[in-house]
Amino acid sequence: MLKFLIKKQLLEVFRGYFYDAKKNRMRSKVQVALWIVFFIVLMVGMMGGLFTAMALSLCEGLNAAGVGWLYYTLMGFVAIVLGAFGSVFSTYSSLYLAKDNDLLLSLPIPVRTIIISRLITVFLMGAMYSAVATIPAVIVDWIITRAGVVRILGGLIWLLIITVIVMLLSVTLGWVVARISLKLKNKSIVTTLIAIAFIGLYYYVYFQAIDLIRDLLANAASYGGRIKGAAYGIYLFGRTGEGDFTAIAIFLAVTAVLCVLIWRLLSRSFLKIATTKASAPRVRYQEKTHRARGPLAALVLKELGRFTSSSNYMLNCGLGVLLIPASGIFLLVKGGEICEVLDLVFTARPDTSALLILTMVFMLSIMIDNAAPAVSLEGKSIWIPQSLPVSPGTVLRAKMVSQLILSAPLMLFAAICGAVILKTSVAVRILLVLMTLAFSVFSALFNTVIGTKLPVLTWTSELVPIKQTAAVAIALFGGWFASILPVGLYLLIGYQLGAALYLAIWTVLLCGIDLLLLRWMDSKGAAIFAAL
Amino acid sequence: MLIIEHLTKRYGEKTAVDDLSLHIQPGEIYGFIGHNGAGKTTTLKSIVGILRFEEGRITIDGHSVMEEPVACKKMLAYIPDNPDLYDFMSGIKYLNFIADVFGIPADVRQERIRKYADLLELTNDLAQPISAYSHGMKQKLAVIAAWIHSPKLIVMDEPFVGLDPKASHLLKEMMREHCDAGGAIFFSTHVLEVAEKLCDKVAIIKQGRLIKAGTMEEVKGDDSLEEVFLELEAE
């Protein structure tokens, strides 16, 4: 039974790799392999590259100072933070909010078997997040120190310990979130705010990291000695990566004890939390006249209602709502100084700063991609829009407009802030704003189109359509690629045209693509949606 | 009102509905019975435009479901066998959403919501999120949503499942009232006693093919509908 449940869990998490929703059939082995390679390239290339650079900057200096253990300690903490905080909310959802909890609990399956199968998913998600930091860390260390068998073995055990710690932390934090959620009134809003606070803290530490690393490398031996004296456990943790058998034995034992404790906590509380509904106060209905709206407005409001009802949805597809206006204010405060420096750096390519401002706004806008999972989120309720007297094109337009409502005004604000601080021609400033608007429409259309092309309607946790589908991955990485393309081409050849003409061409091009995407959405997209 | 001509729907190699023809007149409650997997839900979904079909023609008041889907959907309401509604909305928001899409003026919808919610005893729960509703409450909400725009044709898939005896009785009265006012109802059911008492006409489907249809008297004669159904199933 456990084997079957684990298989079900894994199939759900990795469904997009094995199943072609469009053709309603399993993918071939070649297609599966290509999808997996694509994912690995994205993870290793984008995130792994970041942590490889971090590992390279730390490893040699710390080993030369004789505190190689500190390298493993630091990289270990980074991986734990990344893994645990990256998966804490998905842990809560996949453990306690899975739609098939009731079904499985009604079957003659021991509760512990259900918990173990859920934990495997949590373990894998945490492992995927933490591996982005741990794998580059051990590889860099092995190469730089020319590691022997003992060090390699130590590195592998360090990696395993971290993965288990990440799972234990995720489960503990998920349990805390679940306990709080049972008592909260505006659950989705509070959960989102807590998560944003965590993310803010994470990025604060991340941006301080360069200074911290520089300071640490300059005083490695001194810090190492002080940490070893004051917190011997942290020293031992780092020593596991270097292959110290005593440290390995102690940490394996500590991890095993923690596993037992967390298991006891989970097995005692799982059933209660998974089957208890939040104690929301009963709202009494008071009749009042509702303002009548048109079908499109009703559908758009429905989409926005769906968005604000779920912390998962808001966190994963709406972070840009905070970051874009923050970037606008940042531009007003610091933008002038930064642009002056940029103008000095790119003297041969004038107005590069305008293109870089665009890139920043575009990249942040990609973090508003609520249209990408919107079709998949219809799930079993898809019969409602399909049976209502609205064309499928109108349903898709509503999804597109809901993203546009969230992103376009904020992007416009940030672009105007950029235009204000730029020391350039009026034409460039106006085109900066116009191109931003054209890009916001492009992004909303592209996400709707990709969400319609690659829908996943059969899911038991909303995290699947929100985080784990090919549509969302393509929206994110494709969007980032589209964001950097204009500045990349400008630096290569575009500058020869002059910024005004270059931006004008891009604006017209984007408007053209917008029209093509709109046409596709209204014709082929509508046909696909009607046939789902 | 509803004309189904030579409807054929295939899922890959399997023919779910095979050359089915039916005619439902205004004022009729038309029952649709058959064993599990006979093709009832497929037929109902084809009528309401959720499923595309390969062959045949379905028209509602002269409008083709395939060619004028929006015009057809304006005239009909659909209640599926398992009402998966928008859990993130409250009951009242869902009803207003449906009313908005159908273009029902504010005063008219308010009156209808009051009437049907009071009748089905759901008024006190309208402000609650749908996620907190039981299956029966969702079914009641789906019924109110169907009636809110006064459709000409109501298509229902097992509408009595999950309803308590009182709500079932009320729904039957609502169905009769709707048809007496000139509307039509086409619904599937496994409860043959209900079909026998409630329906003006009945159609029996087996393995995708229509095996008997007509007025209740024509179909069952002096026997009970259950006897006729079991006899036809055995053939």
mmCIF file of N, CA, C and O in Angstrom, chain A residues 50-128:
data_model
loop_
_atom_site.group_PDB
_atom_site.id
_atom_site.type_symbol
_atom_site.label_atom_id
_atom_site.label_comp_id
_atom_site.label_asym_id
_atom_site.label_seq_id
_atom_site.Cartn_x
_atom_site.Cartn_y
_atom_site.Cartn_z
ATOM 1 N N LEU A 50 24.118 30.406 -9.247
ATOM 2 C CA LEU A 50 24.199 31.413 -8.178
ATOM 3 C C LEU A 50 24.966 30.862 -6.979
ATOM 4 O O LEU A 50 25.867 31.510 -6.430
ATOM 5 N N PHE A 51 24.623 29.637 -6.591
ATOM 6 C CA PHE A 51 25.254 29.064 -5.394
ATOM 7 C C PHE A 51 26.646 28.506 -5.691
ATOM 8 O O PHE A 51 27.482 28.421 -4.786
ATOM 9 N N THR A 52 26.886 28.149 -6.951
ATOM 10 C CA THR A 52 28.250 27.751 -7.317
ATOM 11 C C THR A 52 29.170 28.958 -7.150
ATOM 12 O O THR A 52 30.290 28.839 -6.605
ATOM 13 N N ALA A 53 28.710 30.123 -7.581
ATOM 14 C CA ALA A 53 29.521 31.339 -7.441
ATOM 15 C C ALA A 53 29.787 31.629 -5.965
ATOM 16 O O ALA A 53 30.919 31.984 -5.576
ATOM 17 N N MET A 54 28.764 31.430 -5.145
ATOM 18 C CA MET A 54 28.920 31.659 -3.706
ATOM 19 C C MET A 54 29.928 30.670 -3.115
ATOM 20 O O MET A 54 30.811 31.053 -2.320
ATOM 21 N N ALA A 55 29.804 29.398 -3.522
ATOM 22 C CA ALA A 55 30.710 28.373 -3.007
ATOM 23 C C ALA A 55 32.148 28.675 -3.422
ATOM 24 O O ALA A 55 33.088 28.545 -2.624
ATOM 25 N N LEU A 56 32.307 29.104 -4.677
ATOM 26 C CA LEU A 56 33.671 29.413 -5.171
ATOM 27 C C LEU A 56 34.285 30.571 -4.374
ATOM 28 O O LEU A 56 35.478 30.551 -4.064
ATOM 29 N N SER A 57 33.449 31.557 -4.032
ATOM 30 C CA SER A 57 34.004 32.714 -3.317
ATOM 31 C C SER A 57 34.380 32.364 -1.883
ATOM 32 O O SER A 57 35.214 33.013 -1.279
ATOM 33 N N LEU A 58 33.757 31.336 -1.331
ATOM 34 C CA LEU A 58 34.025 30.991 0.081
ATOM 35 C C LEU A 58 35.060 29.887 0.259
ATOM 36 O O LEU A 58 35.912 29.947 1.154
ATOM 37 N N CYS A 59 34.992 28.872 -0.587
ATOM 38 C CA CYS A 59 35.706 27.614 -0.337
ATOM 39 C C CYS A 59 37.220 27.781 -0.191
ATOM 40 O O CYS A 59 37.819 27.377 0.816
ATOM 41 N N GLU A 60 37.831 28.384 -1.170
ATOM 42 C CA GLU A 60 39.305 28.462 -1.177
ATOM 43 C C GLU A 60 39.817 29.261 0.029
ATOM 44 O O GLU A 60 40.731 28.829 0.736
ATOM 45 N N GLY A 61 39.184 30.437 0.263
ATOM 46 C CA GLY A 61 39.634 31.306 1.353
ATOM 47 C C GLY A 61 39.521 30.639 2.710
ATOM 48 O O GLY A 61 40.446 30.690 3.531
ATOM 49 N N LEU A 62 38.385 29.991 2.948
ATOM 50 C CA LEU A 62 38.165 29.379 4.261
ATOM 51 C C LEU A 62 39.059 28.167 4.463
ATOM 52 O O LEU A 62 39.581 27.952 5.572
ATOM 53 N N ASN A 63 39.274 27.387 3.405
ATOM 54 C CA ASN A 63 40.176 26.229 3.536
ATOM 55 C C ASN A 63 41.617 26.687 3.750
ATOM 56 O O ASN A 63 42.348 26.098 4.544
ATOM 57 N N ALA A 64 41.992 27.773 3.052
ATOM 58 C CA ALA A 64 43.354 28.294 3.216
ATOM 59 C C ALA A 64 43.579 28.806 4.645
ATOM 60 O O ALA A 64 44.681 28.704 5.188
ATOM 61 N N ALA A 65 42.495 29.330 5.259
ATOM 62 C CA ALA A 65 42.615 29.835 6.632
ATOM 63 C C ALA A 65 42.509 28.715 7.660
ATOM 64 O O ALA A 65 42.512 28.963 8.864
ATOM 65 N N GLY A 66 42.362 27.487 7.173
ATOM 66 C CA GLY A 66 42.305 26.336 8.075
ATOM 67 C C GLY A 66 40.946 26.138 8.735
ATOM 68 O O GLY A 66 40.837 25.430 9.735
ATOM 69 N N VAL A 67 39.922 26.790 8.188
ATOM 70 C CA VAL A 67 38.569 26.608 8.749
ATOM 71 C C VAL A 67 37.618 26.088 7.661
ATOM 72 O O VAL A 67 36.566 26.659 7.415
ATOM 73 N N GLY A 68 38.019 25.000 7.038
ATOM 74 C CA GLY A 68 37.195 24.389 5.987
ATOM 75 C C GLY A 68 35.827 23.988 6.513
ATOM 76 O O GLY A 68 34.831 23.996 5.782
ATOM 77 N N TRP A 69 35.773 23.645 7.793
ATOM 78 C CA TRP A 69 34.484 23.271 8.405
ATOM 79 C C TRP A 69 33.479 24.434 8.342
ATOM 80 O O TRP A 69 32.282 24.229 8.240
ATOM 81 N N LEU A 70 34.034 25.683 8.433
ATOM 82 C CA LEU A 70 33.152 26.851 8.424
ATOM 83 C C LEU A 70 32.451 26.986 7.069
ATOM 84 O O LEU A 70 31.308 27.441 6.983
ATOM 85 N N TYR A 71 33.164 26.548 6.016
ATOM 86 C CA TYR A 71 32.575 26.549 4.669
ATOM 87 C C TYR A 71 31.338 25.651 4.640
ATOM 88 O O TYR A 71 30.264 26.033 4.170
ATOM 89 N N TYR A 72 31.491 24.428 5.189
ATOM 90 C CA TYR A 72 30.353 23.496 5.209
ATOM 91 C C TYR A 72 29.232 24.005 6.107
ATOM 92 O O TYR A 72 28.047 23.812 5.828
ATOM 93 N N THR A 73 29.628 24.669 7.209
ATOM 94 C CA THR A 73 28.602 25.213 8.114
ATOM 95 C C THR A 73 27.773 26.274 7.384
ATOM 96 O O THR A 73 26.532 26.240 7.403
ATOM 97 N N LEU A 74 28.489 27.204 6.721
ATOM 98 C CA LEU A 74 27.788 28.303 6.044
ATOM 99 C C LEU A 74 26.908 27.794 4.901
ATOM 100 O O LEU A 74 25.727 28.158 4.802
ATOM 101 N N MET A 75 27.485 26.951 4.058
ATOM 102 C CA MET A 75 26.709 26.442 2.917
ATOM 103 C C MET A 75 25.536 25.585 3.409
ATOM 104 O O MET A 75 24.459 25.577 2.808
ATOM 105 N N GLY A 76 25.760 24.888 4.517
ATOM 106 C CA GLY A 76 24.701 24.070 5.105
ATOM 107 C C GLY A 76 23.539 24.930 5.574
ATOM 108 O O GLY A 76 22.378 24.625 5.290
ATOM 109 N N PHE A 77 23.862 26.030 6.255
ATOM 110 C CA PHE A 77 22.789 26.914 6.739
ATOM 111 C C PHE A 77 22.017 27.540 5.571
ATOM 112 O O PHE A 77 20.792 27.666 5.613
ATOM 113 N N VAL A 78 22.771 27.928 4.551
ATOM 114 C CA VAL A 78 22.119 28.505 3.358
ATOM 115 C C VAL A 78 21.137 27.491 2.765
ATOM 116 O O VAL A 78 19.984 27.811 2.460
ATOM 117 N N ALA A 79 21.605 26.233 2.651
ATOM 118 C CA ALA A 79 20.759 25.185 2.056
ATOM 119 C C ALA A 79 19.540 24.910 2.918
ATOM 120 O O ALA A 79 18.427 24.714 2.409
ATOM 121 N N ILE A 80 19.740 24.926 4.247
ATOM 122 C CA ILE A 80 18.614 24.646 5.150
ATOM 123 C C ILE A 80 17.571 25.757 5.057
ATOM 124 O O ILE A 80 16.368 25.494 4.964
ATOM 125 N N VAL A 81 18.046 26.997 5.055
ATOM 126 C CA VAL A 81 17.113 28.130 4.953
ATOM 127 C C VAL A 81 16.357 28.056 3.625
ATOM 128 O O VAL A 81 15.128 28.176 3.572
ATOM 129 N N LEU A 82 17.103 27.809 2.561
ATOM 130 C CA LEU A 82 16.491 27.731 1.227
ATOM 131 C C LEU A 82 15.460 26.603 1.163
ATOM 132 O O LEU A 82 14.335 26.787 0.669
ATOM 133 N N GLY A 83 15.855 25.438 1.661
ATOM 134 C CA GLY A 83 14.984 24.261 1.588
ATOM 135 C C GLY A 83 13.765 24.380 2.484
ATOM 136 O O GLY A 83 12.635 24.145 2.048
ATOM 137 N N ALA A 84 13.999 24.777 3.748
ATOM 138 C CA ALA A 84 12.894 24.790 4.713
ATOM 139 C C ALA A 84 11.907 25.913 4.417
ATOM 140 O O ALA A 84 10.705 25.681 4.344
ATOM 141 N N PHE A 85 12.424 27.124 4.219
ATOM 142 C CA PHE A 85 11.503 28.235 3.974
ATOM 143 C C PHE A 85 10.896 28.169 2.580
ATOM 144 O O PHE A 85 9.802 28.660 2.348
ATOM 145 N N GLY A 86 11.626 27.545 1.658
ATOM 146 C CA GLY A 86 11.092 27.404 0.299
ATOM 147 C C GLY A 86 9.897 26.470 0.262
ATOM 148 O O GLY A 86 9.021 26.593 -0.571
ATOM 149 N N SER A 87 9.870 25.492 1.198
ATOM 150 C CA SER A 87 8.816 24.479 1.091
ATOM 151 C C SER A 87 7.862 24.464 2.276
ATOM 152 O O SER A 87 6.997 23.596 2.337
ATOM 153 N N VAL A 88 7.995 25.453 3.192
ATOM 154 C CA VAL A 88 7.156 25.375 4.389
ATOM 155 C C VAL A 88 5.656 25.458 4.072
ATOM 156 O O VAL A 88 4.866 24.672 4.600
ATOM 157 N N PHE A 89 5.267 26.356 3.171
ATOM 158 C CA PHE A 89 3.839 26.493 2.897
ATOM 159 C C PHE A 89 3.320 25.360 2.023
ATOM 160 O O PHE A 89 2.175 24.939 2.155
ATOM 161 N N SER A 90 4.210 24.850 1.145
ATOM 162 C CA SER A 90 3.763 23.705 0.358
ATOM 163 C C SER A 90 3.677 22.468 1.260
ATOM 164 O O SER A 90 2.862 21.579 1.027
ATOM 165 N N THR A 91 4.513 22.412 2.302
ATOM 166 C CA THR A 91 4.437 21.301 3.248
ATOM 167 C C THR A 91 3.085 21.317 3.942
ATOM 168 O O THR A 91 2.407 20.297 4.047
ATOM 169 N N TYR A 92 2.684 22.497 4.387
ATOM 170 C CA TYR A 92 1.389 22.642 5.067
ATOM 171 C C TYR A 92 0.265 22.161 4.150
ATOM 172 O O TYR A 92 -0.592 21.375 4.561
ATOM 173 N N SER A 93 0.318 22.607 2.890
ATOM 174 C CA SER A 93 -0.751 22.236 1.963
ATOM 175 C C SER A 93 -0.725 20.751 1.637
ATOM 176 O O SER A 93 -1.768 20.099 1.650
ATOM 177 N N SER A 94 0.472 20.227 1.342
ATOM 178 C CA SER A 94 0.506 18.831 0.892
ATOM 179 C C SER A 94 0.259 17.855 2.042
ATOM 180 O O SER A 94 -0.218 16.750 1.826
ATOM 181 N N LEU A 95 0.592 18.254 3.278
ATOM 182 C CA LEU A 95 0.348 17.351 4.402
ATOM 183 C C LEU A 95 -1.111 17.398 4.854
ATOM 184 O O LEU A 95 -1.750 16.369 5.016
ATOM 185 N N TYR A 96 -1.609 18.621 5.061
ATOM 186 C CA TYR A 96 -2.897 18.743 5.749
ATOM 187 C C TYR A 96 -4.071 19.125 4.842
ATOM 188 O O TYR A 96 -5.215 18.928 5.210
ATOM 189 N N LEU A 97 -3.786 19.732 3.691
ATOM 190 C CA LEU A 97 -4.899 20.233 2.878
ATOM 191 C C LEU A 97 -5.145 19.434 1.602
ATOM 192 O O LEU A 97 -5.936 19.848 0.770
ATOM 193 N N ALA A 98 -4.438 18.308 1.429
ATOM 194 C CA ALA A 98 -4.621 17.518 0.200
ATOM 195 C C ALA A 98 -6.080 17.107 0.082
ATOM 196 O O ALA A 98 -6.701 16.683 1.067
ATOM 197 N N LYS A 99 -6.620 17.263 -1.135
ATOM 198 C CA LYS A 99 -8.052 17.005 -1.320
ATOM 199 C C LYS A 99 -8.411 15.535 -1.135
ATOM 200 O O LYS A 99 -9.566 15.210 -0.912
ATOM 201 N N ASP A 100 -7.395 14.650 -1.278
ATOM 202 C CA ASP A 100 -7.720 13.234 -1.133
ATOM 203 C C ASP A 100 -7.477 12.735 0.288
ATOM 204 O O ASP A 100 -7.524 11.541 0.542
ATOM 205 N N ASN A 101 -7.244 13.639 1.245
ATOM 206 C CA ASN A 101 -7.071 13.222 2.644
ATOM 207 C C ASN A 101 -8.292 12.449 3.144
ATOM 208 O O ASN A 101 -8.156 11.362 3.707
ATOM 209 N N ASP A 102 -9.481 13.014 2.900
ATOM 210 C CA ASP A 102 -10.711 12.366 3.381
ATOM 211 C C ASP A 102 -10.879 10.987 2.752
ATOM 212 O O ASP A 102 -11.234 10.026 3.428
ATOM 213 N N LEU A 103 -10.623 10.920 1.450
ATOM 214 C CA LEU A 103 -10.781 9.652 0.738
ATOM 215 C C LEU A 103 -9.832 8.602 1.309
ATOM 216 O O LEU A 103 -10.239 7.476 1.633
ATOM 217 N N LEU A 104 -8.551 8.981 1.443
ATOM 218 C CA LEU A 104 -7.555 8.016 1.924
ATOM 219 C C LEU A 104 -7.847 7.604 3.372
ATOM 220 O O LEU A 104 -7.678 6.447 3.732
ATOM 221 N N LEU A 105 -8.288 8.582 4.179
ATOM 222 C CA LEU A 105 -8.572 8.265 5.579
ATOM 223 C C LEU A 105 -9.784 7.343 5.719
ATOM 224 O O LEU A 105 -9.907 6.629 6.716
ATOM 225 N N SER A 106 -10.665 7.357 4.711
ATOM 226 C CA SER A 106 -11.839 6.486 4.784
ATOM 227 C C SER A 106 -11.517 5.062 4.322
ATOM 228 O O SER A 106 -12.319 4.154 4.516
ATOM 229 N N LEU A 107 -10.366 4.890 3.698
ATOM 230 C CA LEU A 107 -9.978 3.563 3.198
ATOM 231 C C LEU A 107 -9.222 2.798 4.292
ATOM 232 O O LEU A 107 -8.678 3.416 5.220
ATOM 233 N N PRO A 108 -9.190 1.484 4.194
ATOM 234 C CA PRO A 108 -8.467 0.716 5.239
ATOM 235 C C PRO A 108 -6.949 0.836 5.084
ATOM 236 O O PRO A 108 -6.245 -0.140 4.831
ATOM 237 N N ILE A 109 -6.481 2.066 5.194
ATOM 238 C CA ILE A 109 -5.034 2.333 5.103
ATOM 239 C C ILE A 109 -4.606 2.916 6.442
ATOM 240 O O ILE A 109 -5.224 3.867 6.921
ATOM 241 N N PRO A 110 -3.560 2.361 7.081
ATOM 242 C CA PRO A 110 -3.111 2.939 8.352
ATOM 243 C C PRO A 110 -2.717 4.415 8.160
ATOM 244 O O PRO A 110 -2.129 4.772 7.128
ATOM 245 N N VAL A 111 -3.063 5.231 9.145
ATOM 246 C CA VAL A 111 -2.768 6.667 9.044
ATOM 247 C C VAL A 111 -1.271 6.886 8.847
ATOM 248 O O VAL A 111 -0.849 7.761 8.083
ATOM 249 N N ARG A 112 -0.454 6.059 9.524
ATOM 250 C CA ARG A 112 0.996 6.231 9.409
ATOM 251 C C ARG A 112 1.460 6.033 7.954
ATOM 252 O O ARG A 112 2.389 6.702 7.507
ATOM 253 N N THR A 113 0.775 5.157 7.228
ATOM 254 C CA THR A 113 1.158 4.931 5.821
ATOM 255 C C THR A 113 0.867 6.186 4.992
ATOM 256 O O THR A 113 1.666 6.571 4.128
ATOM 257 N N ILE A 114 -0.277 6.822 5.291
ATOM 258 C CA ILE A 114 -0.625 8.059 4.571
ATOM 259 C C ILE A 114 0.408 9.138 4.896
ATOM 260 O O ILE A 114 0.907 9.840 4.002
ATOM 261 N N ILE A 115 0.756 9.250 6.198
ATOM 262 C CA ILE A 115 1.725 10.279 6.601
ATOM 263 C C ILE A 115 3.070 10.043 5.904
ATOM 264 O O ILE A 115 3.676 10.974 5.364
ATOM 265 N N ILE A 116 3.515 8.786 5.897
ATOM 266 C CA ILE A 116 4.823 8.498 5.269
ATOM 267 C C ILE A 116 4.798 8.882 3.795
ATOM 268 O O ILE A 116 5.729 9.509 3.285
ATOM 269 N N SER A 117 3.708 8.539 3.115
ATOM 270 C CA SER A 117 3.642 8.864 1.683
ATOM 271 C C SER A 117 3.675 10.374 1.458
ATOM 272 O O SER A 117 4.293 10.872 0.521
ATOM 273 N N ARG A 118 3.004 11.124 2.349
ATOM 274 C CA ARG A 118 3.040 12.594 2.246
ATOM 275 C C ARG A 118 4.451 13.113 2.545
ATOM 276 O O ARG A 118 4.928 14.061 1.915
ATOM 277 N N LEU A 119 5.093 12.476 3.547
ATOM 278 C CA LEU A 119 6.439 12.941 3.931
ATOM 279 C C LEU A 119 7.459 12.754 2.812
ATOM 280 O O LEU A 119 8.398 13.529 2.674
ATOM 281 N N ILE A 120 7.247 11.700 2.026
ATOM 282 C CA ILE A 120 8.170 11.458 0.905
ATOM 283 C C ILE A 120 8.137 12.682 -0.038
ATOM 284 O O ILE A 120 9.172 13.139 -0.518
ATOM 285 N N THR A 121 6.924 13.201 -0.275
ATOM 286 C CA THR A 121 6.799 14.386 -1.148
ATOM 287 C C THR A 121 7.506 15.575 -0.511
ATOM 288 O O THR A 121 8.240 16.306 -1.182
ATOM 289 N N VAL A 122 7.277 15.770 0.809
ATOM 290 C CA VAL A 122 7.924 16.881 1.512
ATOM 291 C C VAL A 122 9.443 16.725 1.425
ATOM 292 O O VAL A 122 10.175 17.691 1.160
ATOM 293 N N PHE A 123 9.911 15.498 1.631
ATOM 294 C CA PHE A 123 11.345 15.220 1.568
ATOM 295 C C PHE A 123 11.901 15.578 0.193
ATOM 296 O O PHE A 123 12.926 16.254 0.070
ATOM 297 N N LEU A 124 11.191 15.146 -0.836
ATOM 298 C CA LEU A 124 11.676 15.409 -2.200
ATOM 299 C C LEU A 124 11.668 16.901 -2.538
ATOM 300 O O LEU A 124 12.617 17.411 -3.145
ATOM 301 N N MET A 125 10.612 17.593 -2.133
ATOM 302 C CA MET A 125 10.549 19.029 -2.416
ATOM 303 C C MET A 125 11.687 19.763 -1.705
ATOM 304 O O MET A 125 12.381 20.604 -2.282
ATOM 305 N N GLY A 126 11.889 19.421 -0.430
ATOM 306 C CA GLY A 126 12.971 20.031 0.341
ATOM 307 C C GLY A 126 14.328 19.688 -0.252
ATOM 308 O O GLY A 126 15.220 20.538 -0.342
ATOM 309 N N ALA A 127 14.466 18.412 -0.684
ATOM 310 C CA ALA A 127 15.739 17.979 -1.280
ATOM 311 C C ALA A 127 16.023 18.758 -2.555
ATOM 312 O O ALA A 127 17.163 19.157 -2.825
ATOM 313 N N MET A 128 14.958 19.000 -3.337
ATOM 314 C CA MET A 128 15.147 19.738 -4.591
ATOM 315 C C MET A 128 15.604 21.168 -4.327
ATOM 316 O O MET A 128 16.508 21.688 -4.981
#
